[in-house]
mmCIF file of C-alpha atoms and ligand atoms in Angstrom:
data_model
loop_
_atom_site.group_PDB
_atom_site.id
_atom_site.type_symbol
_atom_site.label_atom_id
_atom_site.label_comp_id
_atom_site.label_asym_id
_atom_site.label_seq_id
_atom_site.Cartn_x
_atom_site.Cartn_y
_atom_site.Cartn_z
ATOM 1 C CA UNK A 1 2.282 5.874 26.598
ATOM 2 C CA UNK A 2 2.366 2.654 28.700
ATOM 3 C CA UNK A 3 1.051 0.533 26.047
ATOM 4 C CA UNK A 4 3.227 1.937 23.235
ATOM 5 C CA UNK A 5 6.209 1.364 25.800
ATOM 6 C CA UNK A 6 5.080 -2.082 26.467
ATOM 7 C CA UNK A 7 4.801 -2.692 22.969
ATOM 8 C CA UNK A 8 8.172 -1.444 22.235
ATOM 9 C CA UNK A 9 9.750 -3.868 24.452
ATOM 10 C CA UNK A 10 7.934 -6.571 22.771
ATOM 11 C CA UNK A 11 9.499 -5.383 19.500
ATOM 12 C CA UNK A 12 12.907 -5.277 21.325
ATOM 13 C CA UNK A 13 12.531 -8.717 22.577
ATOM 14 C CA UNK A 14 11.860 -10.240 18.735
ATOM 15 C CA UNK A 15 8.192 -10.042 18.824
ATOM 16 C CA UNK A 16 5.410 -8.863 16.481
ATOM 17 C CA UNK A 17 3.539 -5.213 16.783
ATOM 18 C CA UNK A 18 0.647 -4.047 14.613
ATOM 19 C CA UNK A 19 0.578 -0.551 14.617
ATOM 20 C CA UNK A 20 -1.302 2.629 12.946
ATOM 21 C CA UNK A 21 0.489 5.011 10.234
ATOM 22 C CA UNK A 22 -1.094 7.640 8.392
ATOM 23 C CA UNK A 23 -1.425 5.448 5.102
ATOM 24 C CA UNK A 24 -2.396 1.846 6.391
ATOM 25 C CA UNK A 25 -1.700 0.078 9.535
ATOM 26 C CA UNK A 26 1.744 -2.060 9.618
ATOM 27 C CA UNK A 27 2.666 -5.041 10.978
ATOM 28 C CA UNK A 28 6.114 -4.482 12.720
ATOM 29 C CA UNK A 29 9.419 -6.637 13.994
ATOM 30 C CA UNK A 30 12.897 -5.684 14.678
ATOM 31 C CA UNK A 31 14.296 -4.934 11.210
ATOM 32 C CA UNK A 32 17.551 -6.426 12.234
ATOM 33 C CA UNK A 33 16.621 -9.465 13.718
ATOM 34 C CA UNK A 34 16.296 -12.349 11.023
ATOM 35 C CA UNK A 35 13.942 -14.639 13.433
ATOM 36 C CA UNK A 36 11.596 -11.735 14.184
ATOM 37 C CA UNK A 37 11.165 -10.709 10.486
ATOM 38 C CA UNK A 38 10.683 -14.186 9.375
ATOM 39 C CA UNK A 39 7.711 -14.359 12.111
ATOM 40 C CA UNK A 40 6.257 -11.361 10.050
ATOM 41 C CA UNK A 41 6.016 -13.564 6.385
ATOM 42 C CA UNK A 42 4.591 -16.468 8.833
ATOM 43 C CA UNK A 43 1.839 -14.219 10.469
ATOM 44 C CA UNK A 44 0.666 -12.501 6.837
ATOM 45 C CA UNK A 45 0.996 -15.729 5.172
ATOM 46 C CA UNK A 46 3.521 -13.862 2.918
ATOM 47 C CA UNK A 47 5.806 -15.027 0.254
ATOM 48 C CA UNK A 48 9.301 -14.569 1.588
ATOM 49 C CA UNK A 49 10.868 -12.871 -1.534
ATOM 50 C CA UNK A 50 8.570 -9.936 -0.811
ATOM 51 C CA UNK A 51 10.654 -7.322 0.654
ATOM 52 C CA UNK A 52 9.442 -5.198 3.497
ATOM 53 C CA UNK A 53 9.767 -1.406 4.106
ATOM 54 C CA UNK A 54 11.832 -0.520 7.076
ATOM 55 C CA UNK A 55 10.406 2.294 9.460
ATOM 56 C CA UNK A 56 12.606 4.564 11.093
ATOM 57 C CA UNK A 57 11.969 7.551 13.630
ATOM 58 C CA UNK A 58 14.058 10.328 12.660
ATOM 59 C CA UNK A 59 15.280 11.122 9.129
ATOM 60 C CA UNK A 60 18.899 11.018 10.321
ATOM 61 C CA UNK A 61 18.650 7.316 11.020
ATOM 62 C CA UNK A 62 18.571 6.544 7.377
ATOM 63 C CA UNK A 63 22.105 6.600 7.342
ATOM 64 C CA UNK A 64 21.675 3.540 9.599
ATOM 65 C CA UNK A 65 20.735 1.660 6.769
ATOM 66 C CA UNK A 66 22.394 3.055 3.684
ATOM 67 C CA UNK A 67 25.597 4.027 2.801
ATOM 68 C CA UNK A 68 24.872 6.328 -0.107
ATOM 69 C CA UNK A 69 22.939 9.478 0.326
ATOM 70 C CA UNK A 70 22.411 11.390 -2.524
ATOM 71 C CA UNK A 71 21.344 15.219 -2.780
ATOM 72 C CA UNK A 72 17.778 13.981 -3.955
ATOM 73 C CA UNK A 73 17.578 11.544 -1.507
ATOM 74 C CA UNK A 74 18.213 13.790 1.257
ATOM 75 C CA UNK A 75 15.715 16.458 -0.601
ATOM 76 C CA UNK A 76 12.802 13.839 -0.676
ATOM 77 C CA UNK A 77 13.375 13.080 2.985
ATOM 78 C CA UNK A 78 13.674 16.906 4.154
ATOM 79 C CA UNK A 79 10.365 17.606 1.961
ATOM 80 C CA UNK A 80 8.237 14.574 2.972
ATOM 81 C CA UNK A 81 8.833 12.939 5.718
ATOM 82 C CA UNK A 82 7.196 11.908 8.221
ATOM 83 C CA UNK A 83 4.824 11.159 5.441
ATOM 84 C CA UNK A 84 3.605 8.823 2.953
ATOM 85 C CA UNK A 85 6.740 8.287 0.874
ATOM 86 C CA UNK A 86 9.012 5.192 0.882
ATOM 87 C CA UNK A 87 12.449 5.590 -0.521
ATOM 88 C CA UNK A 88 14.496 2.793 -2.055
ATOM 89 C CA UNK A 89 18.064 3.105 -1.469
ATOM 90 C CA UNK A 90 21.102 0.861 -1.467
ATOM 91 C CA UNK A 91 21.329 -1.414 1.398
ATOM 92 C CA UNK A 92 24.157 -1.665 4.066
ATOM 93 C CA UNK A 93 25.231 -5.188 4.928
ATOM 94 C CA UNK A 94 23.937 -4.967 8.374
ATOM 95 C CA UNK A 95 20.476 -5.153 7.044
ATOM 96 C CA UNK A 96 19.320 -8.495 6.591
ATOM 97 C CA UNK A 97 18.634 -10.035 3.417
ATOM 98 C CA UNK A 98 15.459 -11.602 4.616
ATOM 99 C CA UNK A 99 14.265 -8.130 4.822
ATOM 100 C CA UNK A 100 14.957 -7.188 1.342
ATOM 101 C CA UNK A 101 14.096 -10.321 -0.151
ATOM 102 C CA UNK A 102 17.525 -11.026 -1.235
ATOM 103 C CA UNK A 103 17.886 -7.557 -3.128
ATOM 104 C CA UNK A 104 20.957 -5.013 -2.553
ATOM 105 C CA UNK A 105 18.250 -2.452 -1.817
ATOM 106 C CA UNK A 106 16.379 -1.413 1.234
ATOM 107 C CA UNK A 107 12.795 0.536 1.230
ATOM 108 C CA UNK A 108 12.899 3.104 3.905
ATOM 109 C CA UNK A 109 10.249 5.199 5.286
ATOM 110 C CA UNK A 110 9.474 7.697 8.208
ATOM 111 C CA UNK A 111 5.576 7.585 9.099
ATOM 112 C CA UNK A 112 3.567 10.505 9.970
ATOM 113 C CA UNK A 113 1.959 8.897 13.092
ATOM 114 C CA UNK A 114 2.935 10.242 16.541
ATOM 115 C CA UNK A 115 2.102 6.579 17.815
ATOM 116 C CA UNK A 116 4.101 4.839 15.188
ATOM 117 C CA UNK A 117 7.128 7.297 15.681
ATOM 118 C CA UNK A 118 7.128 6.990 19.502
ATOM 119 C CA UNK A 119 6.856 2.972 19.147
ATOM 120 C CA UNK A 120 9.782 2.960 16.762
ATOM 121 C CA UNK A 121 11.718 5.323 18.889
ATOM 122 C CA UNK A 122 11.038 3.486 22.103
ATOM 123 C CA UNK A 123 12.086 0.212 20.579
ATOM 124 C CA UNK A 124 15.405 1.700 19.922
ATOM 125 C CA UNK A 125 15.843 -0.492 16.454
ATOM 126 C CA UNK A 126 14.471 0.136 12.775
ATOM 127 C CA UNK A 127 11.272 -1.826 12.061
ATOM 128 C CA UNK A 128 10.344 -3.488 9.346
ATOM 129 C CA UNK A 129 6.557 -3.035 8.522
ATOM 130 C CA UNK A 130 4.460 -4.489 5.719
ATOM 131 C CA UNK A 131 0.753 -3.684 5.786
ATOM 132 C CA UNK A 132 -0.937 -5.527 8.611
ATOM 133 C CA UNK A 133 -3.350 -7.696 6.788
ATOM 134 C CA UNK A 134 -3.122 -11.454 5.675
ATOM 135 C CA UNK A 135 -1.032 -11.502 2.296
ATOM 136 C CA UNK A 136 -3.801 -11.059 -0.585
ATOM 137 C CA UNK A 137 -6.490 -9.341 1.478
ATOM 138 C CA UNK A 138 -7.065 -5.472 1.500
ATOM 139 C CA UNK A 139 -4.740 -3.616 3.465
ATOM 140 C CA UNK A 140 -6.291 -2.332 7.005
ATOM 141 C CA UNK A 141 -6.988 1.156 7.280
ATOM 142 C CA UNK A 142 -8.855 0.661 10.956
ATOM 143 C CA UNK A 143 -7.833 -1.160 13.921
ATOM 144 C CA UNK A 144 -10.736 -3.701 13.453
ATOM 145 C CA UNK A 145 -9.387 -4.584 9.958
ATOM 146 C CA UNK A 146 -6.113 -6.032 11.856
ATOM 147 C CA UNK A 147 -8.026 -7.775 14.521
ATOM 148 C CA UNK A 148 -10.203 -9.466 11.848
ATOM 149 C CA UNK A 149 -6.827 -10.687 10.102
ATOM 150 C CA UNK A 150 -4.369 -11.032 12.717
ATOM 151 C CA UNK A 151 -5.713 -11.602 15.886
ATOM 152 C CA UNK A 152 -3.905 -14.460 17.610
ATOM 153 C CA UNK A 153 -1.157 -14.382 14.913
ATOM 154 C CA UNK A 154 0.754 -11.400 16.503
ATOM 155 C CA UNK A 155 1.839 -10.222 20.099
ATOM 156 C CA UNK A 156 0.371 -6.790 20.358
ATOM 157 C CA UNK A 157 -2.153 -4.938 18.509
ATOM 158 C CA UNK A 158 -1.693 -1.028 19.018
ATOM 159 C CA UNK A 159 -5.296 0.554 18.302
ATOM 160 C CA UNK A 160 -5.041 3.705 16.952
ATOM 161 C CA UNK A 161 -7.136 6.295 14.716
ATOM 162 C CA UNK A 162 -8.383 5.172 11.355
ATOM 163 C CA UNK A 163 -5.469 5.745 8.944
ATOM 164 C CA UNK A 164 -5.744 9.296 7.778
ATOM 165 C CA UNK A 165 -4.595 8.393 3.891
ATOM 166 C CA UNK A 166 -6.110 4.859 3.442
ATOM 167 C CA UNK A 167 -3.536 3.646 0.729
ATOM 168 C CA UNK A 168 -0.073 2.883 1.048
ATOM 169 C CA UNK A 169 2.893 5.060 0.884
ATOM 170 C CA UNK A 170 4.245 5.921 -2.556
ATOM 171 C CA UNK A 171 7.408 3.877 -3.367
ATOM 172 C CA UNK A 172 10.338 5.404 -5.464
ATOM 173 C CA UNK A 173 13.318 3.836 -6.339
ATOM 174 C CA UNK A 174 16.213 6.335 -5.738
ATOM 175 C CA UNK A 175 19.030 3.944 -7.129
ATOM 176 C CA UNK A 176 18.594 4.294 -10.696
ATOM 177 C CA UNK A 177 18.712 7.498 -12.642
ATOM 178 C CA UNK A 178 16.300 8.939 -13.509
ATOM 179 C CA UNK A 179 14.291 7.862 -10.182
ATOM 180 C CA UNK A 180 11.256 5.692 -10.493
ATOM 181 C CA UNK A 181 8.070 5.547 -8.981
ATOM 182 C CA UNK A 182 7.516 1.516 -8.380
ATOM 183 C CA UNK A 183 4.106 2.108 -6.491
ATOM 184 C CA UNK A 184 2.018 5.271 -6.883
ATOM 185 C CA UNK A 185 0.632 6.990 -3.843
ATOM 186 C CA UNK A 186 -0.841 10.308 -2.773
ATOM 187 C CA UNK A 187 2.715 11.798 -3.524
ATOM 188 C CA UNK A 188 2.594 11.535 -7.209
ATOM 189 C CA UNK A 189 5.659 11.392 -9.495
ATOM 190 C CA UNK A 190 5.067 15.308 -10.478
ATOM 191 C CA UNK A 191 5.316 16.320 -6.658
ATOM 192 C CA UNK A 192 8.486 14.403 -6.137
ATOM 193 C CA UNK A 193 9.981 15.716 -9.278
ATOM 194 C CA UNK A 194 9.094 19.257 -8.377
ATOM 195 C CA UNK A 195 10.820 18.736 -4.875
ATOM 196 C CA UNK A 196 14.078 17.234 -6.326
ATOM 197 C CA UNK A 197 14.109 19.209 -9.707
ATOM 198 C CA UNK A 198 14.475 16.227 -11.929
ATOM 199 C CA UNK A 199 12.550 14.051 -13.874
ATOM 200 C CA UNK A 200 10.564 11.221 -11.831
ATOM 201 C CA UNK A 201 9.227 8.252 -14.261
ATOM 202 C CA UNK A 202 6.727 5.815 -13.783
ATOM 203 C CA UNK A 203 7.517 2.184 -13.628
ATOM 204 C CA UNK A 204 6.269 0.936 -17.057
ATOM 205 C CA UNK A 205 4.581 -1.994 -15.295
ATOM 206 C CA UNK A 206 2.263 0.506 -13.730
ATOM 207 C CA UNK A 207 0.969 1.648 -17.307
ATOM 208 C CA UNK A 208 1.019 -1.957 -18.798
ATOM 209 C CA UNK A 209 -1.861 -3.503 -17.064
ATOM 210 C CA UNK A 210 -5.357 -2.209 -16.199
ATOM 211 C CA UNK A 211 -7.641 -0.153 -18.647
ATOM 212 C CA UNK A 212 -5.275 1.731 -20.737
ATOM 213 C CA UNK A 213 -5.002 0.837 -24.280
ATOM 214 C CA UNK A 214 -1.538 -0.138 -23.827
ATOM 215 C CA UNK A 215 -2.580 -2.681 -21.680
ATOM 216 C CA UNK A 216 -2.134 -5.770 -24.049
ATOM 217 C CA UNK A 217 1.362 -4.903 -25.359
ATOM 218 C CA UNK A 218 3.039 -4.125 -22.163
ATOM 219 C CA UNK A 219 1.562 -7.409 -20.163
ATOM 220 C CA UNK A 220 5.252 -9.190 -20.506
ATOM 221 C CA UNK A 221 6.800 -6.199 -18.482
ATOM 222 C CA UNK A 222 8.286 -7.568 -15.362
ATOM 223 C CA UNK A 223 7.628 -5.416 -12.172
ATOM 224 C CA UNK A 224 10.621 -4.118 -10.398
ATOM 225 C CA UNK A 225 8.791 -4.088 -7.060
ATOM 226 C CA UNK A 226 8.290 -7.773 -6.078
ATOM 227 C CA UNK A 227 5.227 -6.767 -4.464
ATOM 228 C CA UNK A 228 3.448 -5.892 -7.459
ATOM 229 C CA UNK A 229 3.575 -9.499 -8.953
ATOM 230 C CA UNK A 230 1.095 -10.789 -6.179
ATOM 231 C CA UNK A 231 -2.556 -11.109 -6.318
ATOM 232 C CA UNK A 232 -3.062 -7.920 -3.955
ATOM 233 C CA UNK A 233 -5.674 -6.057 -2.115
ATOM 234 C CA UNK A 234 -8.658 -8.719 -2.995
ATOM 235 C CA UNK A 235 -11.950 -8.974 -1.639
ATOM 236 C CA UNK A 236 -13.505 -12.469 -1.305
ATOM 237 C CA UNK A 237 -16.478 -11.491 -3.701
ATOM 238 C CA UNK A 238 -15.856 -11.295 -7.690
ATOM 239 C CA UNK A 239 -15.203 -7.962 -8.684
ATOM 240 C CA UNK A 240 -15.505 -6.119 -11.993
ATOM 241 C CA UNK A 241 -14.599 -2.321 -12.677
ATOM 242 C CA UNK A 242 -16.745 -0.531 -14.989
ATOM 243 C CA UNK A 243 -14.803 2.147 -16.771
ATOM 244 C CA UNK A 244 -16.001 4.713 -19.414
ATOM 245 C CA UNK A 245 -17.692 8.146 -19.305
ATOM 246 C CA UNK A 246 -19.367 8.636 -15.781
ATOM 247 C CA UNK A 247 -22.977 8.911 -16.999
ATOM 248 C CA UNK A 248 -22.595 5.436 -18.857
ATOM 249 C CA UNK A 249 -20.764 3.855 -16.020
ATOM 250 C CA UNK A 250 -23.523 4.870 -13.747
ATOM 251 C CA UNK A 251 -25.862 3.282 -16.078
ATOM 252 C CA UNK A 252 -23.905 0.222 -16.574
ATOM 253 C CA UNK A 253 -23.468 -0.449 -12.848
ATOM 254 C CA UNK A 254 -27.165 0.061 -12.481
ATOM 255 C CA UNK A 255 -27.702 -2.642 -15.695
ATOM 256 C CA UNK A 256 -25.401 -5.093 -14.361
ATOM 257 C CA UNK A 257 -26.463 -4.740 -10.634
ATOM 258 C CA UNK A 258 -30.259 -5.415 -11.606
ATOM 259 C CA UNK A 259 -29.483 -8.116 -14.070
ATOM 260 C CA UNK A 260 -27.330 -10.110 -11.285
ATOM 261 C CA UNK A 261 -30.006 -9.539 -8.640
ATOM 262 C CA UNK A 262 -32.258 -10.926 -10.701
ATOM 263 C CA UNK A 263 -30.682 -14.467 -10.688
ATOM 264 C CA UNK A 264 -30.217 -14.027 -6.885
ATOM 265 C CA UNK A 265 -26.781 -12.680 -6.368
ATOM 266 C CA UNK A 266 -26.020 -10.017 -3.699
ATOM 267 C CA UNK A 267 -24.417 -6.983 -5.430
ATOM 268 C CA UNK A 268 -22.426 -4.443 -3.577
ATOM 269 C CA UNK A 269 -21.402 -1.125 -5.504
ATOM 270 C CA UNK A 270 -18.402 1.104 -5.039
ATOM 271 C CA UNK A 271 -18.905 4.612 -6.589
ATOM 272 C CA UNK A 272 -17.186 7.469 -5.472
ATOM 273 C CA UNK A 273 -18.020 11.027 -6.084
ATOM 274 C CA UNK A 274 -16.496 12.423 -9.361
ATOM 275 C CA UNK A 275 -12.954 13.714 -8.859
ATOM 276 C CA UNK A 276 -13.084 13.029 -5.208
ATOM 277 C CA UNK A 277 -10.037 11.214 -5.215
ATOM 278 C CA UNK A 278 -9.014 11.925 -1.529
ATOM 279 C CA UNK A 279 -11.741 10.510 -0.455
ATOM 280 C CA UNK A 280 -11.865 7.385 -2.546
ATOM 281 C CA UNK A 281 -7.985 6.791 -1.340
ATOM 282 C CA UNK A 282 -9.509 7.107 2.208
ATOM 283 C CA UNK A 283 -12.223 4.874 1.838
ATOM 284 C CA UNK A 284 -11.337 2.124 -0.746
ATOM 285 C CA UNK A 285 -9.885 -0.391 1.275
ATOM 286 C CA UNK A 286 -12.632 0.060 4.162
ATOM 287 C CA UNK A 287 -15.297 -0.396 1.397
ATOM 288 C CA UNK A 288 -13.924 -3.738 0.134
ATOM 289 C CA UNK A 289 -13.841 -5.004 3.881
ATOM 290 C CA UNK A 290 -17.518 -3.593 4.433
ATOM 291 C CA UNK A 291 -18.871 -5.379 1.189
ATOM 292 C CA UNK A 292 -17.278 -8.761 2.223
ATOM 293 C CA UNK A 293 -18.380 -8.724 5.593
ATOM 294 C CA UNK A 294 -21.719 -8.204 3.932
ATOM 295 C CA UNK A 295 -21.191 -11.313 2.202
ATOM 296 C CA UNK A 296 -21.607 -9.815 -1.475
ATOM 297 C CA UNK A 297 -21.323 -11.979 -4.307
ATOM 298 C CA UNK A 298 -20.190 -9.448 -6.758
ATOM 299 C CA UNK A 299 -18.423 -5.861 -6.559
ATOM 300 C CA UNK A 300 -19.281 -3.639 -9.216
ATOM 301 C CA UNK A 301 -16.691 -0.776 -9.010
ATOM 302 C CA UNK A 302 -17.014 2.728 -11.040
ATOM 303 C CA UNK A 303 -13.355 3.361 -12.349
ATOM 304 C CA UNK A 304 -11.936 6.920 -11.580
ATOM 305 C CA UNK A 305 -10.228 9.314 -14.121
ATOM 306 C CA UNK A 306 -6.528 8.571 -14.747
ATOM 307 C CA UNK A 307 -5.401 11.992 -15.116
ATOM 308 C CA UNK A 308 -5.059 13.164 -11.428
ATOM 309 C CA UNK A 309 -2.186 11.433 -9.720
ATOM 310 C CA UNK A 310 -3.960 10.459 -6.592
ATOM 311 C CA UNK A 311 -6.967 9.183 -8.801
ATOM 312 C CA UNK A 312 -4.251 6.690 -10.755
ATOM 313 C CA UNK A 313 -2.947 5.784 -7.145
ATOM 314 C CA UNK A 314 -6.474 4.268 -6.290
ATOM 315 C CA UNK A 315 -6.835 2.891 -9.726
ATOM 316 C CA UNK A 316 -4.068 0.958 -9.281
ATOM 317 C CA UNK A 317 -5.362 -0.764 -6.236
ATOM 318 C CA UNK A 318 -8.890 -1.122 -7.629
ATOM 319 C CA UNK A 319 -7.388 -2.715 -10.742
ATOM 320 C CA UNK A 320 -5.398 -5.167 -8.780
ATOM 321 C CA UNK A 321 -8.361 -5.900 -6.369
ATOM 322 C CA UNK A 322 -10.497 -6.584 -9.253
ATOM 323 C CA UNK A 323 -7.613 -8.898 -11.087
ATOM 324 C CA UNK A 324 -8.003 -6.583 -14.096
ATOM 325 C CA UNK A 325 -11.560 -7.567 -14.561
ATOM 326 C CA UNK A 326 -12.519 -4.438 -16.509
ATOM 327 C CA UNK A 327 -15.899 -3.545 -18.642
ATOM 328 C CA UNK A 328 -15.636 -0.952 -20.791
ATOM 329 C CA UNK A 329 -18.774 1.421 -21.744
HETATM 330 O O1 TXA B 401 2.053 2.682 3.318
HETATM 331 C C1 TXA B 401 3.085 2.032 3.467
HETATM 332 O O2 TXA B 401 4.268 1.763 2.800
HETATM 333 C C2 TXA B 401 2.941 0.793 4.535
HETATM 334 C C3 TXA B 401 2.779 1.227 5.799
HETATM 335 C C4 TXA B 401 2.743 0.071 7.081
HETATM 336 O O3 TXA B 401 4.353 1.942 6.180
HETATM 337 N N1 TXA B 401 3.693 -0.367 4.298
HETATM 338 C C5 TXA B 401 3.264 -1.242 2.970
HETATM 339 O O4 TXA B 401 4.117 -2.411 2.828
HETATM 340 O O5 TXA B 401 2.499 -0.913 2.349
HETATM 341 P P1 TXA B 401 4.146 -3.670 2.085
HETATM 342 O O6 TXA B 401 4.911 -4.373 2.766
HETATM 343 O O7 TXA B 401 2.798 -3.935 2.191
HETATM 344 O O8 TXA B 401 4.696 -2.956 0.650
HETATM 345 C C6 TXA B 401 5.981 -2.649 0.555
HETATM 346 C C7 TXA B 401 6.136 -2.611 -0.983
HETATM 347 C C8 TXA B 401 6.134 -3.999 -1.728
HETATM 348 O O9 TXA B 401 5.585 -3.461 -3.008
HETATM 349 C C9 TXA B 401 7.211 -4.247 -2.130
HETATM 350 O O10 TXA B 401 7.635 -5.204 -3.204
HETATM 351 C C10 TXA B 401 8.122 -2.985 -2.032
HETATM 352 O O11 TXA B 401 7.316 -1.919 -1.022
HETATM 353 N N2 TXA B 401 9.510 -2.944 -1.975
HETATM 354 C C11 TXA B 401 9.935 -3.160 -0.586
HETATM 355 N N3 TXA B 401 11.459 -3.171 -0.417
HETATM 356 C C12 TXA B 401 11.902 -2.867 -2.001
HETATM 357 C C13 TXA B 401 13.084 -2.748 -2.439
HETATM 358 N N4 TXA B 401 14.219 -2.938 -1.927
HETATM 359 N N5 TXA B 401 12.877 -2.568 -3.957
HETATM 360 C C14 TXA B 401 11.824 -2.594 -4.598
HETATM 361 N N6 TXA B 401 10.549 -2.532 -3.842
HETATM 362 C C15 TXA B 401 10.477 -2.629 -2.523
HETATM 363 MG MG1 MG B 402 0.790 -4.665 1.483
#
């Protein structure tokens, strides 16, 4: 408690604090303090038109950030907060445009982590918090990941438990009708749709790239969530996703591995148990960092099935990490 309360006072004074959440670690700053928010972009090396999620410590604080609370927004907050859901709402004027990348909407989340909630509550302000990694590198799911990326660049790193979920929150845009999922997560469009009793769509940009067959046709679609356009989550090593029927994927990975090892390349493999999507989400970013630490030259990753919602969310990250470098078998 003493450390959390020290960290909260650092936030209040305009400093930067990395903190654990159930999805990934976040890098926090007072969302109402433009100078503090500017420091977050600097510490992460992040383009300043990429908007941030604003974290709150109780659902009723949502009204501080947005003037428009639809019944559907209230239902989502009631059902899924605290939890891995970020809700895009119309923003209030008080939210500085540096937080929202100039958009007239704001992304809001109440994380399911007692350390995060206590930190936000004690700071007394809403906390802007992107993932606590250097821009472009895999999101941090352990305190060591944050230390590796941000030690010396931020004021405080709160070491907490490893992130329980391991991939970032689902981002749903509630300013459009029907609502649209801009970033997939463990809370799938179907789950959200059931809770608000209306359809929830997937941003076409999510289906447009990757291994689905529509890929080429929809490559032109412009992502609505600015964060989606940057190279993301990438390991240092070259990475290839092998996609197809499970048995063939395993064989192809074996073949590519020995072929590359024969020419002296160090190869790492990411192959999750079939249908163990939750475990895959939990381990994916940590595996990328582990393989980078082992200094592999090439990462071969087995694609997960697209049908399950969580599998889809992990594949979204896997495809981006690999720069959409796919081998189909
Ligand atoms: O799980 C998470 O959401 C973590 C933890 C720390 O809460 N945070 C996180 O933040 O992943 P970040 O900044 O790495 O990702 C925020 C995503 C980006 O893709 C960004 O473009 C999108 O949310 N976003 C933020 N505000 C938006 C807005 N007003 N409209 C559309 N997309 C927005
Ligand atoms: Mg991020």
